């Protein structure tokens, strides 16, 4: 027989008890799932459980991740110490390393071709200068640059006019 008259706090007590029971159940499910999915080192293993060795992640430098040869970390450090801006992102250092690597590879390729044309095995400053000056884009950008021991661009040999015995201009 259900009482027709209930006490005023009875519904509130039943709601709180039901809520607490649901909360305890959810926490138990979450803990059980968490222990099986991601077990940290400080969680002890029960009897019969063997901890599997997970492969450790090998550390990769920013240069290796970017697939470059120029040191991204060093360029990042110099950008920060150089006070070029208040905030320097890591991607700025990666981009700068990539641009410097590309330009140096381009210049060395041109200089190597010039050295092979002159039948030399070693690249000299003269070969670098000729490689830059003979390339249209690089010569435009590096027009004001002086390369030590680079020399000058070769020109056609202009022979002075021959003297004529009867020519009044040449006398």
PDB file of C-alpha atoms in Angstrom:
ATOM      1  CA  UNK A   1       0.000   0.000   0.000  1.00  0.00           C
ATOM      2  CA  UNK A   2       1.391   3.272  -1.080  1.00  0.00           C
ATOM      3  CA  UNK A   3       1.017   6.075   1.358  1.00  0.00           C
ATOM      4  CA  UNK A   4      -1.078   8.901   0.047  1.00  0.00           C
ATOM      5  CA  UNK A   5       0.844  11.466   1.992  1.00  0.00           C
ATOM      6  CA  UNK A   6       4.618  11.611   1.772  1.00  0.00           C
ATOM      7  CA  UNK A   7       6.932  13.664   3.843  1.00  0.00           C
ATOM      8  CA  UNK A   8       8.142  16.918   2.188  1.00  0.00           C
ATOM      9  CA  UNK A   9      11.855  15.933   1.828  1.00  0.00           C
ATOM     10  CA  UNK A  10      11.259  12.378   0.655  1.00  0.00           C
ATOM     11  CA  UNK A  11      11.474  13.120  -3.126  1.00  0.00           C
ATOM     12  CA  UNK A  12      14.593  15.195  -2.649  1.00  0.00           C
ATOM     13  CA  UNK A  13      16.325  12.390  -0.716  1.00  0.00           C
ATOM     14  CA  UNK A  14      15.455   9.798  -3.369  1.00  0.00           C
ATOM     15  CA  UNK A  15      16.754  12.061  -6.139  1.00  0.00           C
ATOM     16  CA  UNK A  16      20.055  12.675  -4.336  1.00  0.00           C
ATOM     17  CA  UNK A  17      20.519   8.955  -3.634  1.00  0.00           C
ATOM     18  CA  UNK A  18      19.798   8.065  -7.263  1.00  0.00           C
ATOM     19  CA  UNK A  19      22.179  10.759  -8.462  1.00  0.00           C
ATOM     20  CA  UNK A  20      24.964   9.532  -6.149  1.00  0.00           C
ATOM     21  CA  UNK A  21      24.458   5.938  -7.285  1.00  0.00           C
ATOM     22  CA  UNK A  22      24.688   6.987 -10.949  1.00  0.00           C
ATOM     23  CA  UNK A  23      27.760   9.088 -10.238  1.00  0.00           C
ATOM     24  CA  UNK A  24      29.534   6.198  -8.483  1.00  0.00           C
ATOM     25  CA  UNK A  25      28.655   3.873 -11.360  1.00  0.00           C
ATOM     26  CA  UNK A  26      29.992   6.320 -13.986  1.00  0.00           C
ATOM     27  CA  UNK A  27      33.211   6.858 -12.021  1.00  0.00           C
ATOM     28  CA  UNK A  28      33.769   3.096 -11.715  1.00  0.00           C
ATOM     29  CA  UNK A  29      33.272   2.640 -15.463  1.00  0.00           C
ATOM     30  CA  UNK A  30      35.612   5.539 -16.233  1.00  0.00           C
ATOM     31  CA  UNK A  31      38.358   4.246 -13.912  1.00  0.00           C
ATOM     32  CA  UNK A  32      38.097   0.729 -15.333  1.00  0.00           C
ATOM     33  CA  UNK A  33      38.313   2.056 -18.890  1.00  0.00           C
ATOM     34  CA  UNK A  34      41.163   4.403 -18.045  1.00  0.00           C
ATOM     35  CA  UNK A  35      43.207   1.625 -16.413  1.00  0.00           C
ATOM     36  CA  UNK A  36      42.868  -0.654 -19.429  1.00  0.00           C
ATOM     37  CA  UNK A  37      43.432   1.971 -22.103  1.00  0.00           C
ATOM     38  CA  UNK A  38      46.213   4.163 -20.759  1.00  0.00           C
ATOM     39  CA  UNK A  39      48.014   2.882 -17.719  1.00  0.00           C
ATOM     40  CA  UNK A  40      50.619   5.271 -16.312  1.00  0.00           C
ATOM     41  CA  UNK A  41      53.789   4.003 -14.682  1.00  0.00           C
ATOM     42  CA  UNK A  42      52.570   4.673 -11.144  1.00  0.00           C
ATOM     43  CA  UNK A  43      49.534   2.374 -11.464  1.00  0.00           C
ATOM     44  CA  UNK A  44      50.458  -0.978  -9.929  1.00  0.00           C
ATOM     45  CA  UNK A  45      49.728  -4.167 -11.769  1.00  0.00           C
ATOM     46  CA  UNK A  46      47.600  -6.915 -10.263  1.00  0.00           C
ATOM     47  CA  UNK A  47      48.664 -10.522  -9.943  1.00  0.00           C
ATOM     48  CA  UNK A  48      49.219 -12.266 -13.219  1.00  0.00           C
ATOM     49  CA  UNK A  49      49.386  -9.040 -15.230  1.00  0.00           C
ATOM     50  CA  UNK A  50      52.534  -8.348 -17.174  1.00  0.00           C
ATOM     51  CA  UNK A  51      53.350  -4.851 -18.303  1.00  0.00           C
ATOM     52  CA  UNK A  52      54.061  -4.682 -22.008  1.00  0.00           C
ATOM     53  CA  UNK A  53      57.037  -2.640 -23.159  1.00  0.00           C
ATOM     54  CA  UNK A  54      55.940   0.148 -25.411  1.00  0.00           C
ATOM     55  CA  UNK A  55      58.442   1.332 -27.998  1.00  0.00           C
ATOM     56  CA  UNK A  56      59.917   4.628 -26.898  1.00  0.00           C
ATOM     57  CA  UNK A  57      59.603   7.527 -29.238  1.00  0.00           C
ATOM     58  CA  UNK A  58      62.930   8.502 -30.697  1.00  0.00           C
ATOM     59  CA  UNK A  59      63.735  12.174 -30.533  1.00  0.00           C
ATOM     60  CA  UNK A  60      63.869  14.009 -33.824  1.00  0.00           C
ATOM     61  CA  UNK A  61      65.400  17.397 -34.334  1.00  0.00           C
ATOM     62  CA  UNK A  62      63.492  20.178 -36.035  1.00  0.00           C
ATOM     63  CA  UNK A  63      65.936  19.927 -38.925  1.00  0.00           C
ATOM     64  CA  UNK A  64      65.207  16.219 -39.423  1.00  0.00           C
ATOM     65  CA  UNK A  65      61.442  16.783 -39.162  1.00  0.00           C
ATOM     66  CA  UNK A  66      61.646  19.493 -41.814  1.00  0.00           C
ATOM     67  CA  UNK A  67      63.891  17.351 -44.036  1.00  0.00           C
ATOM     68  CA  UNK A  68      66.619  19.990 -44.219  1.00  0.00           C
ATOM     69  CA  UNK A  69      70.372  20.072 -43.764  1.00  0.00           C
ATOM     70  CA  UNK A  70      70.704  23.559 -42.316  1.00  0.00           C
ATOM     71  CA  UNK A  71      70.251  23.710 -38.518  1.00  0.00           C
ATOM     72  CA  UNK A  72      66.769  24.997 -37.720  1.00  0.00           C
ATOM     73  CA  UNK A  73      67.425  25.223 -33.984  1.00  0.00           C
ATOM     74  CA  UNK A  74      70.539  27.330 -34.452  1.00  0.00           C
ATOM     75  CA  UNK A  75      68.785  29.695 -36.848  1.00  0.00           C
ATOM     76  CA  UNK A  76      65.885  29.956 -34.380  1.00  0.00           C
ATOM     77  CA  UNK A  77      68.320  30.818 -31.577  1.00  0.00           C
ATOM     78  CA  UNK A  78      70.011  33.512 -33.649  1.00  0.00           C
ATOM     79  CA  UNK A  79      66.660  34.976 -34.683  1.00  0.00           C
ATOM     80  CA  UNK A  80      65.634  35.232 -31.035  1.00  0.00           C
ATOM     81  CA  UNK A  81      68.952  36.680 -29.850  1.00  0.00           C
ATOM     82  CA  UNK A  82      69.084  39.098 -32.770  1.00  0.00           C
ATOM     83  CA  UNK A  83      66.013  40.988 -31.512  1.00  0.00           C
ATOM     84  CA  UNK A  84      64.397  40.941 -34.957  1.00  0.00           C
ATOM     85  CA  UNK A  85      60.975  40.885 -33.347  1.00  0.00           C
ATOM     86  CA  UNK A  86      59.259  40.464 -30.013  1.00  0.00           C
ATOM     87  CA  UNK A  87      57.990  37.017 -30.934  1.00  0.00           C
ATOM     88  CA  UNK A  88      59.613  34.600 -33.375  1.00  0.00           C
ATOM     89  CA  UNK A  89      57.745  31.458 -34.405  1.00  0.00           C
ATOM     90  CA  UNK A  90      59.501  28.160 -35.001  1.00  0.00           C
ATOM     91  CA  UNK A  91      58.095  27.998 -38.505  1.00  0.00           C
ATOM     92  CA  UNK A  92      59.979  31.218 -39.310  1.00  0.00           C
ATOM     93  CA  UNK A  93      63.248  29.468 -38.529  1.00  0.00           C
ATOM     94  CA  UNK A  94      62.240  26.455 -40.637  1.00  0.00           C
ATOM     95  CA  UNK A  95      61.349  28.708 -43.567  1.00  0.00           C
ATOM     96  CA  UNK A  96      64.568  30.674 -43.272  1.00  0.00           C
ATOM     97  CA  UNK A  97      66.659  27.490 -43.117  1.00  0.00           C
ATOM     98  CA  UNK A  98      64.892  26.168 -46.212  1.00  0.00           C
ATOM     99  CA  UNK A  99      65.501  29.390 -48.164  1.00  0.00           C
ATOM    100  CA  UNK A 100      69.173  29.548 -47.176  1.00  0.00           C
ATOM    101  CA  UNK A 101      69.630  25.886 -48.082  1.00  0.00           C
ATOM    102  CA  UNK A 102      68.001  26.395 -51.485  1.00  0.00           C
ATOM    103  CA  UNK A 103      70.066  29.481 -52.308  1.00  0.00           C
ATOM    104  CA  UNK A 104      73.348  27.896 -51.251  1.00  0.00           C
ATOM    105  CA  UNK A 105      72.565  24.770 -53.296  1.00  0.00           C
ATOM    106  CA  UNK A 106      71.773  26.936 -56.311  1.00  0.00           C
ATOM    107  CA  UNK A 107      74.993  28.946 -56.025  1.00  0.00           C
ATOM    108  CA  UNK A 108      77.103  25.823 -55.461  1.00  0.00           C
ATOM    109  CA  UNK A 109      75.546  24.099 -58.461  1.00  0.00           C
ATOM    110  CA  UNK A 110      76.328  27.058 -60.717  1.00  0.00           C
ATOM    111  CA  UNK A 111      79.854  27.377 -59.314  1.00  0.00           C
ATOM    112  CA  UNK A 112      80.431  23.637 -59.751  1.00  0.00           C
ATOM    113  CA  UNK A 113      79.372  23.835 -63.396  1.00  0.00           C
ATOM    114  CA  UNK A 114      81.786  26.729 -63.976  1.00  0.00           C
ATOM    115  CA  UNK A 115      84.597  24.796 -62.252  1.00  0.00           C
ATOM    116  CA  UNK A 116      83.948  21.753 -64.448  1.00  0.00           C
ATOM    117  CA  UNK A 117      83.989  23.961 -67.540  1.00  0.00           C
ATOM    118  CA  UNK A 118      87.451  25.175 -66.502  1.00  0.00           C
ATOM    119  CA  UNK A 119      88.521  21.558 -65.796  1.00  0.00           C
ATOM    120  CA  UNK A 120      88.994  22.200 -62.073  1.00  0.00           C
ATOM    121  CA  UNK A 121      88.075  19.884 -59.213  1.00  0.00           C
ATOM    122  CA  UNK A 122      87.869  22.602 -56.574  1.00  0.00           C
ATOM    123  CA  UNK A 123      85.412  25.498 -56.428  1.00  0.00           C
ATOM    124  CA  UNK A 124      87.180  28.829 -55.945  1.00  0.00           C
ATOM    125  CA  UNK A 125      85.738  32.295 -55.235  1.00  0.00           C
ATOM    126  CA  UNK A 126      86.232  33.070 -58.922  1.00  0.00           C
ATOM    127  CA  UNK A 127      83.885  30.218 -59.868  1.00  0.00           C
ATOM    128  CA  UNK A 128      81.292  31.428 -57.345  1.00  0.00           C
ATOM    129  CA  UNK A 129      81.522  34.968 -58.735  1.00  0.00           C
ATOM    130  CA  UNK A 130      81.170  33.800 -62.343  1.00  0.00           C
ATOM    131  CA  UNK A 131      78.270  31.494 -61.430  1.00  0.00           C
ATOM    132  CA  UNK A 132      76.388  34.356 -59.774  1.00  0.00           C
ATOM    133  CA  UNK A 133      77.109  36.915 -62.488  1.00  0.00           C
ATOM    134  CA  UNK A 134      76.218  34.595 -65.355  1.00  0.00           C
ATOM    135  CA  UNK A 135      72.844  33.697 -63.810  1.00  0.00           C
ATOM    136  CA  UNK A 136      70.198  36.304 -64.636  1.00  0.00           C
ATOM    137  CA  UNK A 137      68.179  36.223 -61.396  1.00  0.00           C
ATOM    138  CA  UNK A 138      71.098  35.890 -58.990  1.00  0.00           C
ATOM    139  CA  UNK A 139      73.064  38.645 -60.693  1.00  0.00           C
ATOM    140  CA  UNK A 140      70.069  40.955 -60.391  1.00  0.00           C
ATOM    141  CA  UNK A 141      69.671  40.278 -56.660  1.00  0.00           C
ATOM    142  CA  UNK A 142      73.384  40.181 -55.846  1.00  0.00           C
ATOM    143  CA  UNK A 143      74.367  43.104 -58.058  1.00  0.00           C
ATOM    144  CA  UNK A 144      75.913  45.174 -55.260  1.00  0.00           C
ATOM    145  CA  UNK A 145      77.754  42.253 -53.656  1.00  0.00           C
ATOM    146  CA  UNK A 146      81.535  42.102 -53.851  1.00  0.00           C
ATOM    147  CA  UNK A 147      83.101  38.648 -53.645  1.00  0.00           C
ATOM    148  CA  UNK A 148      86.676  38.638 -52.398  1.00  0.00           C
ATOM    149  CA  UNK A 149      89.095  37.158 -54.954  1.00  0.00           C
ATOM    150  CA  UNK A 150      86.225  36.996 -57.444  1.00  0.00           C
ATOM    151  CA  UNK A 151      87.787  39.113 -60.189  1.00  0.00           C
ATOM    152  CA  UNK A 152      85.750  40.713 -62.969  1.00  0.00           C
ATOM    153  CA  UNK A 153      83.606  39.389 -65.769  1.00  0.00           C
ATOM    154  CA  UNK A 154      85.625  38.411 -68.825  1.00  0.00           C
ATOM    155  CA  UNK A 155      85.144  40.605 -71.874  1.00  0.00           C
ATOM    156  CA  UNK A 156      86.175  40.142 -75.451  1.00  0.00           C
ATOM    157  CA  UNK A 157      89.749  41.159 -76.099  1.00  0.00           C
ATOM    158  CA  UNK A 158      89.645  44.532 -77.778  1.00  0.00           C
ATOM    159  CA  UNK A 159      92.826  45.178 -79.668  1.00  0.00           C
ATOM    160  CA  UNK A 160      93.930  48.766 -80.078  1.00  0.00           C
ATOM    161  CA  UNK A 161      93.720  50.024 -83.655  1.00  0.00           C
ATOM    162  CA  UNK A 162      96.866  49.570 -85.722  1.00  0.00           C
ATOM    163  CA  UNK A 163      98.866  52.669 -86.422  1.00  0.00           C
ATOM    164  CA  UNK A 164      99.040  53.692 -90.013  1.00  0.00           C
ATOM    165  CA  UNK A 165     101.970  55.644 -91.174  1.00  0.00           C
ATOM    166  CA  UNK A 166      99.993  58.215 -93.121  1.00  0.00           C
ATOM    167  CA  UNK A 167      97.018  58.579 -90.725  1.00  0.00           C
ATOM    168  CA  UNK A 168      97.044  62.106 -89.227  1.00  0.00           C
ATOM    169  CA  UNK A 169      94.747  61.143 -86.319  1.00  0.00           C
ATOM    170  CA  UNK A 170      97.154  58.546 -84.950  1.00  0.00           C
ATOM    171  CA  UNK A 171     100.230  60.825 -85.147  1.00  0.00           C
TER     172      UNK A 171
END
